[in-house]
C-alpha positions as a printed Julia matrix, in Angstrom:
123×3 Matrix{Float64}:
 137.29   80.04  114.54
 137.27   83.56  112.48
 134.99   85.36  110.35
 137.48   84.18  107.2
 136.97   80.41  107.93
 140.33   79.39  109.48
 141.26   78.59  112.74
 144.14   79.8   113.86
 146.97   78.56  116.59
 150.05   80.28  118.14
 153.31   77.85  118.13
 156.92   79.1   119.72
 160.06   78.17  117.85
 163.63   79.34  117.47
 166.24   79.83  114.82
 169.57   80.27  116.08
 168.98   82.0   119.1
 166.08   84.46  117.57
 163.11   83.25  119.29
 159.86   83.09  116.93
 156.17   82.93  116.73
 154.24   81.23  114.12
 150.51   81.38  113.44
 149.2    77.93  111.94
 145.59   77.91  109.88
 142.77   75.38  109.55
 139.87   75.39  107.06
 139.15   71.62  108.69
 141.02   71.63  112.31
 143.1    68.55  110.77
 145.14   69.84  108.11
 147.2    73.21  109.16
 149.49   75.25  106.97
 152.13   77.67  108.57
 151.59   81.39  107.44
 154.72   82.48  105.24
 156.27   84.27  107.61
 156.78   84.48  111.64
 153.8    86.97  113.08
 156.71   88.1   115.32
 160.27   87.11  116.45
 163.37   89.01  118.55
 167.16   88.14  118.64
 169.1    87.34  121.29
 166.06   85.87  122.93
 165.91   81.59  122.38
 163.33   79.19  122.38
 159.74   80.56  122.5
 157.63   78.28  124.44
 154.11   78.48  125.49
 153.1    81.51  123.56
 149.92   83.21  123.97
 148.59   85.81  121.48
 144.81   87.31  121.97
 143.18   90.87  121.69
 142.14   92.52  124.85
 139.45   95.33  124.52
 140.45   99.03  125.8
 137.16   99.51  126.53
 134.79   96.51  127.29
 135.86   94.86  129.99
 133.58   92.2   130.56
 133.52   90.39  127.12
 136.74   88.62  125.33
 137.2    88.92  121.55
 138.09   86.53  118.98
 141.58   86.09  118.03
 141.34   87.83  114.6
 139.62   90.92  116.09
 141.6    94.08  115.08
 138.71   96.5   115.53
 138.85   99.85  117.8
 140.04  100.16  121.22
 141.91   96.88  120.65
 145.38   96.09  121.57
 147.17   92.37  121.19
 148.96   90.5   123.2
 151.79   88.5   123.22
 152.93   86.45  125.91
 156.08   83.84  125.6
 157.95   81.64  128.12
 161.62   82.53  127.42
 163.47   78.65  127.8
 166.89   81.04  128.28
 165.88   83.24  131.07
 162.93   80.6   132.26
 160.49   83.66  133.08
 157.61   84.82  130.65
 157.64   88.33  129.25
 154.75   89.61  127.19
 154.32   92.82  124.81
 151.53   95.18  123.55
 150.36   96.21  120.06
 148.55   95.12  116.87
 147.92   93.16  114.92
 147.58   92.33  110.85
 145.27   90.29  110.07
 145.83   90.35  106.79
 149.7    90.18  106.67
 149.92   87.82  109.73
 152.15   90.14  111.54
 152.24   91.33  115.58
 153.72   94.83  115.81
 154.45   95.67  119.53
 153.76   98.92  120.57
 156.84  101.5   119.99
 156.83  101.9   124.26
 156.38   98.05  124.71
 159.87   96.55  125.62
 160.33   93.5   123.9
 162.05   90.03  124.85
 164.75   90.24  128.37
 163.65   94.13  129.06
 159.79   93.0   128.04
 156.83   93.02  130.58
 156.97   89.96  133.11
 153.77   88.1   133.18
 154.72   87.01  136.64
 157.25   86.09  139.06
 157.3    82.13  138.72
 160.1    80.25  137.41
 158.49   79.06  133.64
 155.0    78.64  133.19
């Protein structure tokens, strides 16, 4: 739940084979409307599934931050399961609150050549 009265959710989609992430909001937690346009998506990179997307803190360490925190010393992150290459990748950078849009970090790689989460095979 945010400071603006939504809540917000991360879902993974696909069009073609550009894989896509959607933020949904909430005023009531029953009805949810999908922002106008994807907060991020890549070619070439199929079904997003599982996708994470949270703020970590540069800084503090020992306390998380709500989702729609884009204050200092803040980076966001987000983490999908590709369903193509079955591992999950995840990027760096910021985020717009008010545009609903996830910018990765010029020297984040994004999708195949992205950051592995881990090793496993999905999930």
């Amino acid at each position: 739940y945010s400071k603006d009265g939504h809540w917000r959710t991360v879902v993974g989609s696909k069009r073609k084979r550009r894989g896509i992430a959607y933020i949904y909001r909430s005023r009531d937690f029953k009805h949810w409307v999908k922002a106008k346009h994807p907060v991020h998506s890549k070619q070439s990179t199929g079904m997003w599934e599982c996708p994470d997307f949270f703020p970590v803190s540069l800084t503090d360490f020992r306390n998380g931050l709500d989702l729609d925190y884009v204050g200092p010393n803040t980076k966001h992150v987000l983490k999908v399961s590709l369903d193509i290459t079955r591992y999950e990748y995840y990027t760096l950078g910021k985020y717009d609150l008010k545009k609903d849009r996830y910018i990765p970090d010029g020297n984040t790689p994004d999708g195949w050549e992205g950051l592995r989460f881990d090793y496993g095979n999905f999930y």
